[in-house]
Amino acid sequence: MYDLIGVGFGPANLALAIAIDDHNRHCPDEERIEALFLERSQHFAWHPGMLLPHTTMQISFLKDLVSFRDVTHPLSFLSYLQHRGRLDHFVNKQTFFPSRAEFSDYLGWAADQVSEQVRYGAEVQAARVDPEDRSVVVELADGEQLHARAAVLAPGLQPRLPEGVSLSDRVIHTSQTVHALQRLTRPVRTAVVVGAGQSAAEVVRFLHERDTGTTVHSVFAKVGYTPADDSPFVNRIFDPDMVDRWHGAPEDVRRRLFDYHRGTNYSAVDPELVEALYDVEYEERVSGHRRLFMDSCSEVVAYRETSEAVEVDVRDLTTGETTTLEADLVVFASGYRPADPAELFGPDARWYRHEGTAPAVARDYQWIPADESAPPVYLNGGVEHTHGLSSSLLSNLAVRGGEIVDSVVAARAAQSVADAVDAVDAVDAVDAAGAVGSGAH
């Protein structure tokens, strides 16, 4: 019986594992949290299919795994830089935004420090509630069953695809970009990238720069890429104290806030990248050698895979005219969706409450139980509807990990008190029964 089992070991549960390790190093032995994190990959990896060259983080390095919880922590990004011997060189760059490759290396370095809490190559098939001992039972693909007093779900985001799209070697989601290109056996003469967000723009630039023989069509319904809003006041939407305000707000206010500020993260592109792509397209217009085409106000209405290419039908929304492109690669930058915990729990999701089709989530990230005998289950990410825009991003990982640890400790203490009361009540009941029996004689 573990105190806690974590499903998934990406950045969210990595930050939690570090917070648990901090707790265990400073508490009495009897208050330690015995945790196990299960990760289906064979090693730690963070969006490996999108580790493209020249891509940078969109958040400050100070929003690492620990600094907002403890600025002196030995697993901060600055500590990582010092450990790697690059602190002075990074400072000389005069930037808050490291490359995505470097931040990925930081995450892997931090994961190595808490690896004793992790079992890699462990694929979780299902979870259920055992009401007898108030535990969560996690079933692995090999049939092994593990029990825990609490579970933390952080399976990450799942790629979203338009209806009717089937993935193949030549039709992919942006999350597969690096790996798909490694598998292709023929040159990419023409690529079509569908979407207008950051990932779409990054893939467009990558494919255009990767091979001077590649023509890239960027297909999107807008007139042009929308610059992401990274202004200081608006960035407060990602501050830790905004989580309190968001969670406490009425549902209609949450929806309004999301609509107001979706441009910070959704269907928006870093202004520098927008300008860089515009410059490339303009220079090609000047030279007359066109390889980058912005098919704006357009949408993909159909595609067909042949033995030689993928035929993509692109319709101009303003004229209704349809053009067919012959592509060697089609990339859908259609975003992600949060994993639904009900899919993992199946019929036992009935032990927990829902708000419509979404899970009901308390401020401490607990999936609110529908029955008091249900064990605690925490959702470590994918809860934008209750906790705001930062819930699926890196911004609040450090603070959220600490909050979940505090909740686990508090829940365990409360359960110990309840168990003690039950034990006293049981003894009193036995004594009372004995007294009645004595009187009868």
JSON list of C-alpha atoms in Angstrom, two decimals, residues 180-301:
[
{"chain": "A", "resi": 180, "resn": "ALA", "atom": "CA", "xyz": [8.02, 11.27, -38.54]},
{"chain": "A", "resi": 181, "resn": "LEU", "atom": "CA", "xyz": [10.76, 12.97, -40.53]},
{"chain": "A", "resi": 182, "resn": "GLN", "atom": "CA", "xyz": [13.26, 10.41, -39.29]},
{"chain": "A", "resi": 183, "resn": "ARG", "atom": "CA", "xyz": [11.05, 7.63, -40.65]},
{"chain": "A", "resi": 184, "resn": "LEU", "atom": "CA", "xyz": [10.42, 9.12, -44.09]},
{"chain": "A", "resi": 185, "resn": "THR", "atom": "CA", "xyz": [12.40, 7.38, -46.82]},
{"chain": "A", "resi": 186, "resn": "ARG", "atom": "CA", "xyz": [11.95, 9.99, -49.57]},
{"chain": "A", "resi": 187, "resn": "PRO", "atom": "CA", "xyz": [12.62, 13.74, -49.69]},
{"chain": "A", "resi": 188, "resn": "VAL", "atom": "CA", "xyz": [9.87, 16.16, -48.69]},
{"chain": "A", "resi": 189, "resn": "ARG", "atom": "CA", "xyz": [9.37, 18.24, -51.83]},
{"chain": "A", "resi": 190, "resn": "THR", "atom": "CA", "xyz": [6.06, 19.77, -50.68]},
{"chain": "A", "resi": 191, "resn": "ALA", "atom": "CA", "xyz": [4.70, 19.99, -47.14]},
{"chain": "A", "resi": 192, "resn": "VAL", "atom": "CA", "xyz": [1.32, 21.26, -45.98]},
{"chain": "A", "resi": 193, "resn": "VAL", "atom": "CA", "xyz": [0.97, 22.53, -42.40]},
{"chain": "A", "resi": 194, "resn": "VAL", "atom": "CA", "xyz": [-2.60, 23.05, -41.21]},
{"chain": "A", "resi": 195, "resn": "GLY", "atom": "CA", "xyz": [-3.13, 25.46, -38.31]},
{"chain": "A", "resi": 196, "resn": "ALA", "atom": "CA", "xyz": [-2.30, 28.95, -37.07]},
{"chain": "A", "resi": 197, "resn": "GLY", "atom": "CA", "xyz": [-0.82, 28.49, -33.60]},
{"chain": "A", "resi": 198, "resn": "GLN", "atom": "CA", "xyz": [2.72, 28.47, -32.23]},
{"chain": "A", "resi": 199, "resn": "SER", "atom": "CA", "xyz": [3.37, 24.82, -33.09]},
{"chain": "A", "resi": 200, "resn": "ALA", "atom": "CA", "xyz": [2.16, 25.33, -36.66]},
{"chain": "A", "resi": 201, "resn": "ALA", "atom": "CA", "xyz": [4.43, 28.33, -37.20]},
{"chain": "A", "resi": 202, "resn": "GLU", "atom": "CA", "xyz": [7.42, 26.52, -35.68]},
{"chain": "A", "resi": 203, "resn": "VAL", "atom": "CA", "xyz": [6.92, 23.52, -37.95]},
{"chain": "A", "resi": 204, "resn": "VAL", "atom": "CA", "xyz": [6.52, 25.80, -40.98]},
{"chain": "A", "resi": 205, "resn": "ARG", "atom": "CA", "xyz": [9.85, 27.48, -40.22]},
{"chain": "A", "resi": 206, "resn": "PHE", "atom": "CA", "xyz": [11.55, 24.16, -39.46]},
{"chain": "A", "resi": 207, "resn": "LEU", "atom": "CA", "xyz": [10.44, 22.46, -42.69]},
{"chain": "A", "resi": 208, "resn": "HIS", "atom": "CA", "xyz": [11.34, 25.54, -44.75]},
{"chain": "A", "resi": 209, "resn": "GLU", "atom": "CA", "xyz": [14.83, 25.79, -43.25]},
{"chain": "A", "resi": 210, "resn": "ARG", "atom": "CA", "xyz": [15.50, 22.04, -43.13]},
{"chain": "A", "resi": 211, "resn": "ASP", "atom": "CA", "xyz": [15.80, 21.53, -46.89]},
{"chain": "A", "resi": 212, "resn": "THR", "atom": "CA", "xyz": [16.13, 24.17, -49.59]},
{"chain": "A", "resi": 213, "resn": "GLY", "atom": "CA", "xyz": [14.27, 21.82, -51.91]},
{"chain": "A", "resi": 214, "resn": "THR", "atom": "CA", "xyz": [11.09, 21.86, -49.79]},
{"chain": "A", "resi": 215, "resn": "THR", "atom": "CA", "xyz": [8.07, 24.03, -50.56]},
{"chain": "A", "resi": 216, "resn": "VAL", "atom": "CA", "xyz": [5.85, 24.71, -47.56]},
{"chain": "A", "resi": 217, "resn": "HIS", "atom": "CA", "xyz": [2.18, 25.67, -47.61]},
{"chain": "A", "resi": 218, "resn": "SER", "atom": "CA", "xyz": [0.80, 27.07, -44.35]},
{"chain": "A", "resi": 219, "resn": "VAL", "atom": "CA", "xyz": [-2.99, 26.67, -44.43]},
{"chain": "A", "resi": 220, "resn": "PHE", "atom": "CA", "xyz": [-5.19, 28.54, -41.94]},
{"chain": "A", "resi": 221, "resn": "ALA", "atom": "CA", "xyz": [-8.59, 30.23, -41.77]},
{"chain": "A", "resi": 222, "resn": "LYS", "atom": "CA", "xyz": [-7.29, 33.59, -40.52]},
{"chain": "A", "resi": 223, "resn": "VAL", "atom": "CA", "xyz": [-5.85, 36.39, -42.64]},
{"chain": "A", "resi": 224, "resn": "GLY", "atom": "CA", "xyz": [-2.54, 35.94, -40.83]},
{"chain": "A", "resi": 225, "resn": "TYR", "atom": "CA", "xyz": [-0.95, 34.57, -37.70]},
{"chain": "A", "resi": 226, "resn": "THR", "atom": "CA", "xyz": [-2.22, 36.24, -34.52]},
{"chain": "A", "resi": 227, "resn": "PRO", "atom": "CA", "xyz": [0.63, 37.48, -32.28]},
{"chain": "A", "resi": 228, "resn": "ALA", "atom": "CA", "xyz": [0.54, 35.98, -28.79]},
{"chain": "A", "resi": 229, "resn": "ASP", "atom": "CA", "xyz": [-0.27, 38.45, -26.03]},
{"chain": "A", "resi": 230, "resn": "ASP", "atom": "CA", "xyz": [2.79, 38.42, -23.78]},
{"chain": "A", "resi": 231, "resn": "SER", "atom": "CA", "xyz": [2.25, 41.81, -22.18]},
{"chain": "A", "resi": 232, "resn": "PRO", "atom": "CA", "xyz": [3.02, 42.19, -18.44]},
{"chain": "A", "resi": 233, "resn": "PHE", "atom": "CA", "xyz": [-0.49, 42.89, -17.15]},
{"chain": "A", "resi": 234, "resn": "VAL", "atom": "CA", "xyz": [-2.09, 40.10, -19.17]},
{"chain": "A", "resi": 235, "resn": "ASN", "atom": "CA", "xyz": [0.63, 37.67, -18.05]},
{"chain": "A", "resi": 236, "resn": "ARG", "atom": "CA", "xyz": [-0.82, 37.93, -14.55]},
{"chain": "A", "resi": 237, "resn": "ILE", "atom": "CA", "xyz": [-3.36, 35.37, -15.77]},
{"chain": "A", "resi": 238, "resn": "PHE", "atom": "CA", "xyz": [-0.59, 32.82, -15.09]},
{"chain": "A", "resi": 239, "resn": "ASP", "atom": "CA", "xyz": [0.33, 34.04, -11.59]},
{"chain": "A", "resi": 240, "resn": "PRO", "atom": "CA", "xyz": [-0.20, 31.58, -8.71]},
{"chain": "A", "resi": 241, "resn": "ASP", "atom": "CA", "xyz": [-2.69, 33.87, -6.92]},
{"chain": "A", "resi": 242, "resn": "MET", "atom": "CA", "xyz": [-4.83, 33.97, -10.07]},
{"chain": "A", "resi": 243, "resn": "VAL", "atom": "CA", "xyz": [-5.66, 30.30, -9.47]},
{"chain": "A", "resi": 244, "resn": "ASP", "atom": "CA", "xyz": [-7.53, 31.29, -6.28]},
{"chain": "A", "resi": 245, "resn": "ARG", "atom": "CA", "xyz": [-9.49, 33.99, -8.09]},
{"chain": "A", "resi": 246, "resn": "TRP", "atom": "CA", "xyz": [-10.31, 31.75, -11.05]},
{"chain": "A", "resi": 247, "resn": "HIS", "atom": "CA", "xyz": [-11.42, 28.81, -8.91]},
{"chain": "A", "resi": 248, "resn": "GLY", "atom": "CA", "xyz": [-13.59, 31.01, -6.74]},
{"chain": "A", "resi": 249, "resn": "ALA", "atom": "CA", "xyz": [-15.28, 32.77, -9.66]},
{"chain": "A", "resi": 250, "resn": "PRO", "atom": "CA", "xyz": [-18.72, 31.83, -11.05]},
{"chain": "A", "resi": 251, "resn": "GLU", "atom": "CA", "xyz": [-18.65, 29.57, -14.08]},
{"chain": "A", "resi": 252, "resn": "ASP", "atom": "CA", "xyz": [-19.79, 32.30, -16.49]},
{"chain": "A", "resi": 253, "resn": "VAL", "atom": "CA", "xyz": [-16.95, 34.55, -15.28]},
{"chain": "A", "resi": 254, "resn": "ARG", "atom": "CA", "xyz": [-14.42, 31.78, -15.85]},
{"chain": "A", "resi": 255, "resn": "ARG", "atom": "CA", "xyz": [-15.66, 31.40, -19.42]},
{"chain": "A", "resi": 256, "resn": "ARG", "atom": "CA", "xyz": [-15.36, 35.15, -20.00]},
{"chain": "A", "resi": 257, "resn": "LEU", "atom": "CA", "xyz": [-11.82, 35.23, -18.62]},
{"chain": "A", "resi": 258, "resn": "PHE", "atom": "CA", "xyz": [-10.88, 32.32, -20.86]},
{"chain": "A", "resi": 259, "resn": "ASP", "atom": "CA", "xyz": [-12.33, 34.04, -23.93]},
{"chain": "A", "resi": 260, "resn": "TYR", "atom": "CA", "xyz": [-10.64, 37.34, -23.04]},
{"chain": "A", "resi": 261, "resn": "HIS", "atom": "CA", "xyz": [-7.20, 35.80, -22.67]},
{"chain": "A", "resi": 262, "resn": "ARG", "atom": "CA", "xyz": [-7.10, 32.73, -24.90]},
{"chain": "A", "resi": 263, "resn": "GLY", "atom": "CA", "xyz": [-4.72, 34.72, -27.12]},
{"chain": "A", "resi": 264, "resn": "THR", "atom": "CA", "xyz": [-1.98, 34.20, -24.54]},
{"chain": "A", "resi": 265, "resn": "ASN", "atom": "CA", "xyz": [-1.77, 30.51, -25.44]},
{"chain": "A", "resi": 266, "resn": "TYR", "atom": "CA", "xyz": [-4.23, 29.37, -28.11]},
{"chain": "A", "resi": 267, "resn": "SER", "atom": "CA", "xyz": [-4.01, 29.97, -31.89]},
{"chain": "A", "resi": 268, "resn": "ALA", "atom": "CA", "xyz": [-1.34, 32.60, -31.28]},
{"chain": "A", "resi": 269, "resn": "VAL", "atom": "CA", "xyz": [2.32, 32.89, -32.28]},
{"chain": "A", "resi": 270, "resn": "ASP", "atom": "CA", "xyz": [5.32, 34.65, -30.77]},
{"chain": "A", "resi": 271, "resn": "PRO", "atom": "CA", "xyz": [5.57, 38.08, -32.47]},
{"chain": "A", "resi": 272, "resn": "GLU", "atom": "CA", "xyz": [9.25, 37.50, -33.32]},
{"chain": "A", "resi": 273, "resn": "LEU", "atom": "CA", "xyz": [8.39, 34.32, -35.20]},
{"chain": "A", "resi": 274, "resn": "VAL", "atom": "CA", "xyz": [5.53, 36.04, -37.03]},
{"chain": "A", "resi": 275, "resn": "GLU", "atom": "CA", "xyz": [7.91, 38.75, -38.21]},
{"chain": "A", "resi": 276, "resn": "ALA", "atom": "CA", "xyz": [10.61, 36.24, -39.17]},
{"chain": "A", "resi": 277, "resn": "LEU", "atom": "CA", "xyz": [8.22, 34.25, -41.35]},
{"chain": "A", "resi": 278, "resn": "TYR", "atom": "CA", "xyz": [6.86, 37.43, -42.93]},
{"chain": "A", "resi": 279, "resn": "ASP", "atom": "CA", "xyz": [10.41, 38.50, -43.79]},
{"chain": "A", "resi": 280, "resn": "VAL", "atom": "CA", "xyz": [11.13, 35.13, -45.41]},
{"chain": "A", "resi": 281, "resn": "GLU", "atom": "CA", "xyz": [7.95, 35.23, -47.49]},
{"chain": "A", "resi": 282, "resn": "TYR", "atom": "CA", "xyz": [8.60, 38.83, -48.54]},
{"chain": "A", "resi": 283, "resn": "GLU", "atom": "CA", "xyz": [12.20, 38.17, -49.59]},
{"chain": "A", "resi": 284, "resn": "GLU", "atom": "CA", "xyz": [10.99, 35.24, -51.68]},
{"chain": "A", "resi": 285, "resn": "ARG", "atom": "CA", "xyz": [8.49, 37.54, -53.38]},
{"chain": "A", "resi": 286, "resn": "VAL", "atom": "CA", "xyz": [11.38, 39.87, -54.19]},
{"chain": "A", "resi": 287, "resn": "SER", "atom": "CA", "xyz": [13.62, 37.12, -55.56]},
{"chain": "A", "resi": 288, "resn": "GLY", "atom": "CA", "xyz": [10.79, 35.36, -57.37]},
{"chain": "A", "resi": 289, "resn": "HIS", "atom": "CA", "xyz": [11.91, 32.00, -55.96]},
{"chain": "A", "resi": 290, "resn": "ARG", "atom": "CA", "xyz": [8.88, 31.00, -53.86]},
{"chain": "A", "resi": 291, "resn": "ARG", "atom": "CA", "xyz": [9.05, 28.15, -51.37]},
{"chain": "A", "resi": 292, "resn": "LEU", "atom": "CA", "xyz": [6.87, 29.55, -48.57]},
{"chain": "A", "resi": 293, "resn": "PHE", "atom": "CA", "xyz": [3.18, 30.10, -49.21]},
{"chain": "A", "resi": 294, "resn": "MET", "atom": "CA", "xyz": [0.66, 31.46, -46.73]},
{"chain": "A", "resi": 295, "resn": "ASP", "atom": "CA", "xyz": [-2.69, 30.00, -47.80]},
{"chain": "A", "resi": 296, "resn": "SER", "atom": "CA", "xyz": [-4.75, 32.31, -45.59]},
{"chain": "A", "resi": 297, "resn": "CYS", "atom": "CA", "xyz": [-8.56, 32.46, -45.32]},
{"chain": "A", "resi": 298, "resn": "SER", "atom": "CA", "xyz": [-8.45, 28.80, -46.31]},
{"chain": "A", "resi": 299, "resn": "GLU", "atom": "CA", "xyz": [-9.25, 25.36, -44.97]},
{"chain": "A", "resi": 300, "resn": "VAL", "atom": "CA", "xyz": [-8.49, 21.75, -45.83]},
{"chain": "A", "resi": 301, "resn": "VAL", "atom": "CA", "xyz": [-11.75, 20.12, -46.92]}
]
